[in-house]
Coordinates of C-alpha atoms (C1' of nucleotides) in Angstrom, one line a residue:
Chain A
X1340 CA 175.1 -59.4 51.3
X1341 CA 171.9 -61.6 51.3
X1342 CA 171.4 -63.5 54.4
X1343 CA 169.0 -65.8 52.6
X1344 CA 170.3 -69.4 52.8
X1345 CA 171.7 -69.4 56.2
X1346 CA 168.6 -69.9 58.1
X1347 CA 166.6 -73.2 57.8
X1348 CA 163.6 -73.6 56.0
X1349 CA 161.5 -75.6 58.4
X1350 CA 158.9 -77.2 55.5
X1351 CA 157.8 -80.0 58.2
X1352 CA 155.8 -79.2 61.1
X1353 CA 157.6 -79.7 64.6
X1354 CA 155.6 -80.0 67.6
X1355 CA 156.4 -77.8 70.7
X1356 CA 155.8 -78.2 74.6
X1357 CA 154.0 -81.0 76.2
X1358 CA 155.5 -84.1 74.9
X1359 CA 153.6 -86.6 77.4
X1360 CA 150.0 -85.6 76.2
X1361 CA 150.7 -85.2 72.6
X1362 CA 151.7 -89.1 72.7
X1363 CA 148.5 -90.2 74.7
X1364 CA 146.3 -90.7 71.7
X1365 CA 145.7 -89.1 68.4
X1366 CA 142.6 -87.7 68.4
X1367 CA 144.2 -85.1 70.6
X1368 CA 141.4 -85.0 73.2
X1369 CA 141.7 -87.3 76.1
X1370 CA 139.1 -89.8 76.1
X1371 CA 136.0 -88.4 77.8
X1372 CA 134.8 -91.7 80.1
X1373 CA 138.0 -93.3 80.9
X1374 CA 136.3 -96.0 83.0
X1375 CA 133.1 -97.6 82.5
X1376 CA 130.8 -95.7 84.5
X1377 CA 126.8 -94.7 84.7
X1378 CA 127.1 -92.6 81.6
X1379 CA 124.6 -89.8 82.2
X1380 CA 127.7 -87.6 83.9
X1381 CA 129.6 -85.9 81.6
X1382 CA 132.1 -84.5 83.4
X1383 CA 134.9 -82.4 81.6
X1384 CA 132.3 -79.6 80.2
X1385 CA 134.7 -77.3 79.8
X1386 CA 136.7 -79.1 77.0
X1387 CA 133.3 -79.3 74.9
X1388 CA 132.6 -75.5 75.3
X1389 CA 136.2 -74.9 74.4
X1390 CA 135.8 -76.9 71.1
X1391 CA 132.7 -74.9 70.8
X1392 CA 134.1 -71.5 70.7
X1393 CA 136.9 -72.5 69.2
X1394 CA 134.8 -73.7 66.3
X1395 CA 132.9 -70.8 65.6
X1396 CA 135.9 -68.6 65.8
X1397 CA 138.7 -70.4 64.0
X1398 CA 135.9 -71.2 61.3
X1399 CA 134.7 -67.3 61.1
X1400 CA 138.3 -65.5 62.3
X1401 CA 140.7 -68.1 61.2
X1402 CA 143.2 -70.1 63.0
X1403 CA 146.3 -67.9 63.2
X1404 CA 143.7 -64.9 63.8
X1405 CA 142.7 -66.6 66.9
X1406 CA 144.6 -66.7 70.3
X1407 CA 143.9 -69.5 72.8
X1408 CA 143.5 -66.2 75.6
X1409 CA 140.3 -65.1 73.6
X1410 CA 139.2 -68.7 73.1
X1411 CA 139.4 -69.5 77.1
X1412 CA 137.9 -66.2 78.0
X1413 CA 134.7 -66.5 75.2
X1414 CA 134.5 -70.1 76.8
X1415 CA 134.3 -68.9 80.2
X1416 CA 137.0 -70.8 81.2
X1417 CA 140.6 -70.9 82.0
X1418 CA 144.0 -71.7 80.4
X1419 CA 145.1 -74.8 82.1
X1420 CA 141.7 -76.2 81.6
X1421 CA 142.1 -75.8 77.8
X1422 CA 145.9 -77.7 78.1
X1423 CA 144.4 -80.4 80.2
X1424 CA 142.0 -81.1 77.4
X1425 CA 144.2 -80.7 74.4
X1426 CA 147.6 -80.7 74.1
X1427 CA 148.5 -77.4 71.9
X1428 CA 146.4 -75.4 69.9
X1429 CA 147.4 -76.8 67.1
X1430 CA 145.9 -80.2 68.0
X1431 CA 142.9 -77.8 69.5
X1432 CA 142.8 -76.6 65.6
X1433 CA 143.2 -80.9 64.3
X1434 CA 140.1 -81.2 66.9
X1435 CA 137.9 -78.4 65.0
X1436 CA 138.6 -79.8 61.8
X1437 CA 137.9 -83.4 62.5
X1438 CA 134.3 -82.6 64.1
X1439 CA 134.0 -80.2 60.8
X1440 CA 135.2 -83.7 59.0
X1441 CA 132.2 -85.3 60.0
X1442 CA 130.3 -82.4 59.8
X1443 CA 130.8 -82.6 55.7
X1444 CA 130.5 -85.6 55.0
X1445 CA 126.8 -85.7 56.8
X1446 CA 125.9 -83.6 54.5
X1447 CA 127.5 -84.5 51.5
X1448 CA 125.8 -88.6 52.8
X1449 CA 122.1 -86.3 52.8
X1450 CA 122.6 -85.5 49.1
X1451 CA 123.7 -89.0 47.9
X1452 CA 120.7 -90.7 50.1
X1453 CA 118.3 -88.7 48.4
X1454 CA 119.0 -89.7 44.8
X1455 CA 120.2 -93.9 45.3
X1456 CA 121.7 -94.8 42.3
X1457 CA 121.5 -91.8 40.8
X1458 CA 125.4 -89.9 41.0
X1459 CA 125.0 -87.3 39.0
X1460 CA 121.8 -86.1 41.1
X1461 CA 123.5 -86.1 43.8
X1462 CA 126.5 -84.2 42.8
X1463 CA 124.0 -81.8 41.8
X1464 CA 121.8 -81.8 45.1
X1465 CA 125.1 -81.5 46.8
X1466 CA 126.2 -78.5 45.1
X1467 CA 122.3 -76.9 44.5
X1468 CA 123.3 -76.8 48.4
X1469 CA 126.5 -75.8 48.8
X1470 CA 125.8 -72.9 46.5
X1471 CA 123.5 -71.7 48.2
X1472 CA 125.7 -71.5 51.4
X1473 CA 128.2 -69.7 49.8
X1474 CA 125.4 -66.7 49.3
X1475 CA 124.9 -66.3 53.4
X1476 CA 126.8 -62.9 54.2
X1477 CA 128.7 -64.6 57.1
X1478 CA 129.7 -67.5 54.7
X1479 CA 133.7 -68.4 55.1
X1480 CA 134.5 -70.9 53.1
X1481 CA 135.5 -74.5 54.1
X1482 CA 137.3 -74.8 57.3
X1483 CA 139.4 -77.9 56.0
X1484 CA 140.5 -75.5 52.3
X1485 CA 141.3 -72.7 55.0
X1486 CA 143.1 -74.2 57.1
X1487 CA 145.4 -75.9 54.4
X1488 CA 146.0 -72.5 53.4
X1489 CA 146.8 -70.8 56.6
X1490 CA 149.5 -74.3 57.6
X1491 CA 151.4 -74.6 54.0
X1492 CA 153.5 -76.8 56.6
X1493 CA 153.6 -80.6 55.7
X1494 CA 152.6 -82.5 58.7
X1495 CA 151.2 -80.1 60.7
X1496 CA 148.2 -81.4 62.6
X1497 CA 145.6 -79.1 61.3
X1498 CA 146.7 -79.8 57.7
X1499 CA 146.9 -83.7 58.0
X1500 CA 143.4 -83.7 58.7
X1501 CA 142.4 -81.3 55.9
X1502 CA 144.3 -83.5 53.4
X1503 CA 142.7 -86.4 54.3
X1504 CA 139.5 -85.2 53.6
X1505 CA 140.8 -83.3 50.3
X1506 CA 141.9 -86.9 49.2
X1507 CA 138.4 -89.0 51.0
X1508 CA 136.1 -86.5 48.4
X1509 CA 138.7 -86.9 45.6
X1510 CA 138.0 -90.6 45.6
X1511 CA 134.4 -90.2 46.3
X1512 CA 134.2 -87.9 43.3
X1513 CA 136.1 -90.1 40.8
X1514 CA 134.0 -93.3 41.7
X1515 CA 130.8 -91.4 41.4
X1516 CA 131.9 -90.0 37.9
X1517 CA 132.3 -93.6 36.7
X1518 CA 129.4 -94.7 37.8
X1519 CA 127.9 -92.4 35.7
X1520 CA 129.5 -93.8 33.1
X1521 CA 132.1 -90.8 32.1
X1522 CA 134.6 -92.0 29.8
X1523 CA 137.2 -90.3 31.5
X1524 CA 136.3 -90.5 35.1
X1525 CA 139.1 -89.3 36.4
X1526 CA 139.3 -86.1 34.8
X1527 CA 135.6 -85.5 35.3
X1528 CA 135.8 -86.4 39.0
X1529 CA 138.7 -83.6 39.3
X1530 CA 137.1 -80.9 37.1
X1531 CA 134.5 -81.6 39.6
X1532 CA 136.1 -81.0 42.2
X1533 CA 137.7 -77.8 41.3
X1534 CA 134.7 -76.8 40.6
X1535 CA 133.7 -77.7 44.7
X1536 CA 136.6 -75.6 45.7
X1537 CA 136.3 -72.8 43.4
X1538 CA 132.9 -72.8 45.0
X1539 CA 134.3 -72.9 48.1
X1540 CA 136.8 -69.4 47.8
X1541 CA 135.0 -67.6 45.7
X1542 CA 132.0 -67.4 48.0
X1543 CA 134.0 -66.1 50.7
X1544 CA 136.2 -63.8 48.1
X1545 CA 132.6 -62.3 46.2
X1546 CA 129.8 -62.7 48.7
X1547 CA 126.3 -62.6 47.2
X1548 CA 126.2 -62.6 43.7
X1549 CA 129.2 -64.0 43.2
X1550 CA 130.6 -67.0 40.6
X1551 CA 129.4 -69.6 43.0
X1552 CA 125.8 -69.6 42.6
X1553 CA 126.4 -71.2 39.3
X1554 CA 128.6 -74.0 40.7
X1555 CA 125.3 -76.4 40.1
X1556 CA 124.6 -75.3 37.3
X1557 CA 128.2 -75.3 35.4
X1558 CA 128.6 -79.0 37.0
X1559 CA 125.8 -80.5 35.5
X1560 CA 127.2 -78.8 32.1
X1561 CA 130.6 -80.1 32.7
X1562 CA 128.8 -83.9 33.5
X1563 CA 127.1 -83.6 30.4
X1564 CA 129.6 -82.5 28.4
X1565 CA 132.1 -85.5 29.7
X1566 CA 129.3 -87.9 29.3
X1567 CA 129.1 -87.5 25.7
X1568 CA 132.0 -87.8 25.3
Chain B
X1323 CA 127.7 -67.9 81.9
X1324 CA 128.8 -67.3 77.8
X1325 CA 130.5 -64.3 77.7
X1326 CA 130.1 -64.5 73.9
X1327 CA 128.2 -61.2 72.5
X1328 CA 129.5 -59.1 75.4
X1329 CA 132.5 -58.4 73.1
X1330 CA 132.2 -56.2 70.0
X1331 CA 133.4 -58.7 66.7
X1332 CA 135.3 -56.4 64.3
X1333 CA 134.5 -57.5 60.9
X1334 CA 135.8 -53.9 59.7
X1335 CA 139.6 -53.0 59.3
X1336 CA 141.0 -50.6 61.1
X1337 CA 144.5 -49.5 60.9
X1338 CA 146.6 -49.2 63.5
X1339 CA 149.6 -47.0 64.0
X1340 CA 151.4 -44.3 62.1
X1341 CA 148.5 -42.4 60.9
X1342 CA 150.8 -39.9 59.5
X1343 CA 152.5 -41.5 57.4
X1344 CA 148.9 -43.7 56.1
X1345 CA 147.6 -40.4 54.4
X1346 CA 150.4 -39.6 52.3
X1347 CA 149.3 -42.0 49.3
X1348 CA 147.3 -44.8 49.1
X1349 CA 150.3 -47.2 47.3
X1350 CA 151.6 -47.5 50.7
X1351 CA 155.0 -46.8 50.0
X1352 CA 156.8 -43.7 49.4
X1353 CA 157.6 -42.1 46.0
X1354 CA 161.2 -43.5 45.1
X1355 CA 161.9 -39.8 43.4
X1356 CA 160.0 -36.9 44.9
X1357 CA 161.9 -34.3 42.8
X1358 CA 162.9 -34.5 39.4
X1359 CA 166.5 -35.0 39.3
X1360 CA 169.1 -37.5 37.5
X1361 CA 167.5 -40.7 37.9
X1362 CA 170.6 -42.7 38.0
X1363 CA 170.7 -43.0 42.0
X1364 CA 168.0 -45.2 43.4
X1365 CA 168.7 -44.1 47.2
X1366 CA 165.7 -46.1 49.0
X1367 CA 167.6 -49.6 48.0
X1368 CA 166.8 -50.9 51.1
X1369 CA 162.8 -50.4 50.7
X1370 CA 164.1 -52.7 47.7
X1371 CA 165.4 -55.4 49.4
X1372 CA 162.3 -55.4 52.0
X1373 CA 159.9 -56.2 49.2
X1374 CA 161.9 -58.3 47.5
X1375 CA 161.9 -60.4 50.7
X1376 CA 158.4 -60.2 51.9
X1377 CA 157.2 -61.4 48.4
X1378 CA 159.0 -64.3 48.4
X1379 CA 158.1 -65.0 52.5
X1380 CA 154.5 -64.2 52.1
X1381 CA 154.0 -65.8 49.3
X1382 CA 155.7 -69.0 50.8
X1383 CA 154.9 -69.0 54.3
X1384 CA 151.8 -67.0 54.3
X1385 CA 151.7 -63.0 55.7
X1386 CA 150.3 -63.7 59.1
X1387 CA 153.2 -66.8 59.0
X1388 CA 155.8 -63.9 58.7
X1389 CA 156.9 -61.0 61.5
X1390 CA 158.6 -58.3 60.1
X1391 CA 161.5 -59.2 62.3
X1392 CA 162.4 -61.8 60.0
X1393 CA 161.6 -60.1 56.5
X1394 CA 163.7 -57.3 58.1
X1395 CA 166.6 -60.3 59.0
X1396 CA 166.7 -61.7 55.7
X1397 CA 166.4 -58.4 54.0
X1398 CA 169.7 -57.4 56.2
X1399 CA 168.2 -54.4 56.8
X1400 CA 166.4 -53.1 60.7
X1401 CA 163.1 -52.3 61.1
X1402 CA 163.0 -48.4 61.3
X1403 CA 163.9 -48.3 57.5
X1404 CA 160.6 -50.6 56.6
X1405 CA 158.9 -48.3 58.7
X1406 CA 160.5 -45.0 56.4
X1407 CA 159.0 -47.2 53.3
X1408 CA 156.3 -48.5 54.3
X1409 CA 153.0 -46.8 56.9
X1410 CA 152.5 -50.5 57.9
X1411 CA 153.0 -54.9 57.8
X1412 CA 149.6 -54.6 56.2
X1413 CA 150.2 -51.4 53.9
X1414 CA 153.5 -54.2 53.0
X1415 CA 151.4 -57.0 52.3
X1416 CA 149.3 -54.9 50.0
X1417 CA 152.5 -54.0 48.1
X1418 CA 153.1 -57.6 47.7
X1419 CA 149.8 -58.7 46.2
X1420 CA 150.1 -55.1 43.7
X1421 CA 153.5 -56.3 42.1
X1422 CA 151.5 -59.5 42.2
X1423 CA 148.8 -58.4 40.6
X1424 CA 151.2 -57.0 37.7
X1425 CA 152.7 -60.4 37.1
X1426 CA 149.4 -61.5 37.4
X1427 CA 148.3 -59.6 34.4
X1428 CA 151.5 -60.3 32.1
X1429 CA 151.1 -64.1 32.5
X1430 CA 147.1 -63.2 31.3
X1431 CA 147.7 -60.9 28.7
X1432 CA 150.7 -63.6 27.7
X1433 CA 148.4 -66.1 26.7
X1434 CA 145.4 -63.8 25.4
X1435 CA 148.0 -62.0 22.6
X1436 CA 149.2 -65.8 21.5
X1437 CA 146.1 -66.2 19.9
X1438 CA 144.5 -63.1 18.8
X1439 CA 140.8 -62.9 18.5
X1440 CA 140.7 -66.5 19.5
X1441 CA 139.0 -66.5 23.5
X1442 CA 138.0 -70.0 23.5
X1443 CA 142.1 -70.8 22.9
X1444 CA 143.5 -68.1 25.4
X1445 CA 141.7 -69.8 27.9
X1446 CA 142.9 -72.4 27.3
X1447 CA 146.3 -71.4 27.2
X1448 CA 146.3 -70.1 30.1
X1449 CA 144.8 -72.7 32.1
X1450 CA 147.1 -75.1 30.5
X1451 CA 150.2 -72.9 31.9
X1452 CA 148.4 -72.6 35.3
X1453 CA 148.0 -76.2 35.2
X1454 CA 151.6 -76.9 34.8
X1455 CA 152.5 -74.4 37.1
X1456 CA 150.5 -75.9 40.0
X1457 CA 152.7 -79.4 39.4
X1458 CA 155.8 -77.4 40.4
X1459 CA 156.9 -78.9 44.1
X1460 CA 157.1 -75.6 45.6
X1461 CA 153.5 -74.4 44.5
X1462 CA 151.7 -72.5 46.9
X1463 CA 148.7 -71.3 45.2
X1464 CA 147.5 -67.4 44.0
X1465 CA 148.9 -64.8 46.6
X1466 CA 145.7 -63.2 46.1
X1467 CA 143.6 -65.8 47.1
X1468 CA 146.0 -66.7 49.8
X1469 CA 145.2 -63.5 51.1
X1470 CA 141.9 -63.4 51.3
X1471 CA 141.8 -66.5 52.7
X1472 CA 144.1 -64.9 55.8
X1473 CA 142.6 -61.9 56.5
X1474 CA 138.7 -62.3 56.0
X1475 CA 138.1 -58.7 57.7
X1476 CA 136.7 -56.3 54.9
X1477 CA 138.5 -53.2 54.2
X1478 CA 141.8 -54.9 55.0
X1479 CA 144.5 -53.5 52.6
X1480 CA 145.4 -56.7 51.4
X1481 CA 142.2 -57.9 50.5
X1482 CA 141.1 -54.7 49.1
X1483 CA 143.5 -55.6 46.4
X1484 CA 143.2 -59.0 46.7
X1485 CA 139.1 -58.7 45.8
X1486 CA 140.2 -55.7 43.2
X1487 CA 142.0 -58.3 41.2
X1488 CA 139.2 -61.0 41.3
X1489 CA 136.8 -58.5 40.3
X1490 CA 138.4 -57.7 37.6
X1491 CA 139.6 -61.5 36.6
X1492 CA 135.6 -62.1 36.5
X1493 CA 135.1 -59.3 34.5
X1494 CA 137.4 -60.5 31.9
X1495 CA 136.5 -63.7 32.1
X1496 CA 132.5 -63.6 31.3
X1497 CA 133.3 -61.1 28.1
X1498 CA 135.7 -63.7 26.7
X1499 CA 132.5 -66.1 27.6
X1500 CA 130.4 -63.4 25.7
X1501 CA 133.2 -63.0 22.7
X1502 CA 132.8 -67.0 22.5
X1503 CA 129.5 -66.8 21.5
X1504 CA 128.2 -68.5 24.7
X1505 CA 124.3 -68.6 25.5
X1506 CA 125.4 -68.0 29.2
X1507 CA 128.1 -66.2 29.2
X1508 CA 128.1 -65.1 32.7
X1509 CA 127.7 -68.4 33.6
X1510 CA 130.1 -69.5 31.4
X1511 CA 132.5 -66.9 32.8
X1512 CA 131.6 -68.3 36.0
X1513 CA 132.6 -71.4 35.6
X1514 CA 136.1 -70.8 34.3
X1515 CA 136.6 -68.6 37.0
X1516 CA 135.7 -71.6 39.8
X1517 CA 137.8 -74.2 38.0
X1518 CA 140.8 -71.6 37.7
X1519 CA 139.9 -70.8 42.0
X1520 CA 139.6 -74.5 42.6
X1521 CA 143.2 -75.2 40.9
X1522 CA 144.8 -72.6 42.4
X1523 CA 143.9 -74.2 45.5
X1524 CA 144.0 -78.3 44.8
X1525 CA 147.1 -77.0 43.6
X1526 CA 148.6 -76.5 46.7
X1527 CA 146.4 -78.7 48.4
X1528 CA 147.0 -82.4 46.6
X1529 CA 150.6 -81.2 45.5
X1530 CA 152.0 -83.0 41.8
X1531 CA 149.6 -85.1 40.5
X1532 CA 146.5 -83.8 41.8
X1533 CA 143.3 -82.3 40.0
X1534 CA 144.8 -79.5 39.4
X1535 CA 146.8 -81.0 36.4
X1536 CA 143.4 -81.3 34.6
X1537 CA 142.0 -77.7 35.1
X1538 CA 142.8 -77.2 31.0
X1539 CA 141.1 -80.0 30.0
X1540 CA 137.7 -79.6 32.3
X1541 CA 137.7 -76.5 31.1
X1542 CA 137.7 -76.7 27.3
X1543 CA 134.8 -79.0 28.3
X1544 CA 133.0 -77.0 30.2
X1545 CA 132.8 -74.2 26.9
X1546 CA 132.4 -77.0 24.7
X1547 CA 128.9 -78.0 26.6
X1548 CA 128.3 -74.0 26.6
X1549 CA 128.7 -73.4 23.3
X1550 CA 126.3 -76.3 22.2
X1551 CA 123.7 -74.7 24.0
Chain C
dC1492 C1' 135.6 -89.4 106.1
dT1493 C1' 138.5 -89.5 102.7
dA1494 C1' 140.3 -90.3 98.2
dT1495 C1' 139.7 -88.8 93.5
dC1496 C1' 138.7 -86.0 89.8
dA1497 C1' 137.5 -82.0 87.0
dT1498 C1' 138.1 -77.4 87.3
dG1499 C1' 139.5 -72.8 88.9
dT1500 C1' 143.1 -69.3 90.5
dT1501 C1' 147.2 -66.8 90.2
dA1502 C1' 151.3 -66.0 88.4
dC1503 C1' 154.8 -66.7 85.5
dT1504 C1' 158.0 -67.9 81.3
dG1505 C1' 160.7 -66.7 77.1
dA1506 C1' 159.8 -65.5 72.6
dC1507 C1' 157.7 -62.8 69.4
dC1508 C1' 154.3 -59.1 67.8
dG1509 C1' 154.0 -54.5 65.3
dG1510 C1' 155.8 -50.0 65.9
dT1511 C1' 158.8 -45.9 67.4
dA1512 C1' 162.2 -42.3 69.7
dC1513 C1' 166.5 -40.9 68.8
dG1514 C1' 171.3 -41.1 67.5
dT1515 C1' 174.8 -42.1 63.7
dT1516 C1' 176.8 -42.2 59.1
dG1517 C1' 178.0 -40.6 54.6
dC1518 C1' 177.5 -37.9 50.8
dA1519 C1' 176.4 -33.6 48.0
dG1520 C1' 176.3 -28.6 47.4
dG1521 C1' 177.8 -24.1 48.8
Chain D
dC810 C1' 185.7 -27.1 54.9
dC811 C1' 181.2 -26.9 56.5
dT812 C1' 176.4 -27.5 56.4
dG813 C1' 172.4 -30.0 55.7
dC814 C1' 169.9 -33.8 54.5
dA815 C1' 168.8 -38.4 53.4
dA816 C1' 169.5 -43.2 54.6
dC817 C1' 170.3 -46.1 58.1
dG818 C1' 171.2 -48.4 62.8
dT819 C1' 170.7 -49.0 68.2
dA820 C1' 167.8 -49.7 71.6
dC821 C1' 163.6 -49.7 73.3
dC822 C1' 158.1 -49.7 73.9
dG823 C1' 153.8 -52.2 75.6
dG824 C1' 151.3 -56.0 74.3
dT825 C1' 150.4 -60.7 73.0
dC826 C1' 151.9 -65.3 71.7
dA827 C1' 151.6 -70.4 73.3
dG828 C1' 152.4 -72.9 77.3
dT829 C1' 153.3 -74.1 82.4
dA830 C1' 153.9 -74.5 87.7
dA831 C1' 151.7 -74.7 92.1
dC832 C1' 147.9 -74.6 94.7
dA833 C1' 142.8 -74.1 95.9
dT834 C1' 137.9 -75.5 95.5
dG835 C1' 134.0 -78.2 95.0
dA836 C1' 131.6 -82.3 94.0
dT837 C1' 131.3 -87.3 93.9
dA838 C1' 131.9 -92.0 95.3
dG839 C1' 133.5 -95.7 98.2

DNA sequence: CTATCATGTTACTGACCGGTACGTTGCAGG
DNA sequence: CCTGCAACGTACCGGTCAGTAACATGATAG
């Protein structure tokens, strides 16, 4: 007999342990100056070299690869110094992704101020650059597309954030394909940014040489084809 | 102090445990009938059950989302007899993403032999069946990519046939680009292959009604524009 | 001098991880 | 009936997982 069925499915993130914190704001990181003071202290260092390491190695390892023992011990720190800081590693995990947030859209802001007015160069500066990313040996992907992968989970912490962003450059892409005047928009905005994600795995799937060195190149075909249109 | 670089990375697999049974064949999972005798009785119907399990868990959850506790639970089997089945949780996963790859293929081949010595429109049927697919509530993407995405080590079982599979998917899809007539057909190839990548995962990603829905349509575009060149 | 704050130290929890030594069951062939 | 083997289960391994309790240290600021 098949014991599939009597155990729940759990499709909804639940967060575990440390109740307080998790309620004393959402960005998941205490507040660095609590009180107005002579700024030029920053005291809780250890928080920002935890974020560091665990940037670099949840964006390189993965998030479920990584426990918060190696983080700590990389970091030079300890365990309660990480929980003081963050209230569970899956909030430590929201944290990566939301610098990463801003991160991306920096750069994404570099190629559309260097073309004003002009959408369709800077969808192709944007991706003339992510291309080229995806052909450095130690290239991973996106951290946001990762993680979304690794937490299938709705509402898990890590994933909120990646959805946000997922649906911030959907929007961003769909506006930009009417202003260039596509008569469907919509559907040019999305083939565009399949194409971004496409871009995104394949680079990490191929390495060098792989499919996404053309992602420029088969954008501006798929603009020009939906332009004519 | 940064203790980072003092510890070696591992970007290599290497497998753990059970060596023995590792070196006798590279399926990971032992021959169902080593003699030739009435093949009526399928004894191992527990090694059966396992995968059965495990493909349905990875694929939902994720593999590093699942223990083998729990695949073993739900199989209502113990552990020792995955262990008599299989050398390893990785050699398992790799079994997973080989039946996967099968199913992979049939749902390919399906749409190439509806229209016979017609590339342009078994692309397109394809991409129109993985466009409806990814509507589906409970999609979760390509197991393969999935994978890859999970375990970014090289040499790890699952990705070995997780990049196997791509490989070949790329290969397929730049002669169809060549049978088309296309100027570029590697680019051409390419490009179906990031807009099929970049629905697999918007699929999963933005849920019904995301870009996903359109990955048909961009891409009869996206030849149209090649062909015209 | 003392109160406060960030941090470190040590030790621990219960659950789970992948994996294994060894005993038990049941069935087929002589 | 007995033997032998194949399939399976019981019970366990050391290690790691995320997270916490209790206390010590060192600096800073009033």
């Amino acid at each position: 007999m098949l014991l599939t069925g009597t155990l729940q499915e759990r499709e909804t993130y639940v967060p575990t342990g440390n109740i307080v914190n998790q309620l004393i704001g959402r960005p998941g990181m205490k507040s660095i100056e609590p009180t107005i003071k002579a700024n030029d202290a920053p005291p809780p260092r250890a928080a920002e070299r935890i974020l560091q390491v665990a940037r670099d190695l949840f964006y390189r390892q993965g998030i479920r690869a990584i426990g918060v023992d190696e983080i700590v011990r990389r970091a030079g720190v300890t365990k309660p110094s990480l929980y003081r800081s963050f209230p569970s590693k899956d909030e430590l995990a929201a944290s990566y992704l939301r610098h990463y947030d801003l991160e991306f859209w920096e750069r994404f802001d570099e190629a559309v101020n260097a073309h004003p007015g002009d959408p369709r160069a800077q969808i192709v500066a944007f991706l003339t650059r992510v291309g080229k990313r995806t052909q450095r040996p130690d290239y991973r992907g996106c951290g946001m597309t990762n993680a979304a992968v690794e937490y299938p989970e709705h509402g898990h912490p890590a994933r909120v954030v990646s959805e946000a962003n997922k649906q911030e450059l959907r929007r961003r892409l769909r506006a930009m394909a009417a202003a260039m005047g596509a008569g469907d928009a919509e559907t040019l905005g999305d083939g565009l940014l399949l194409l971004i994600e496409g871009a995104y795995i394949s680079g990490q799937l191929f390495g060098a040489g792989g499919p996404a060195q053309s992602v420029a190149r088969n954008a501006d075909l798929l603009i020009e084809a939906s332009l004519k249109k």
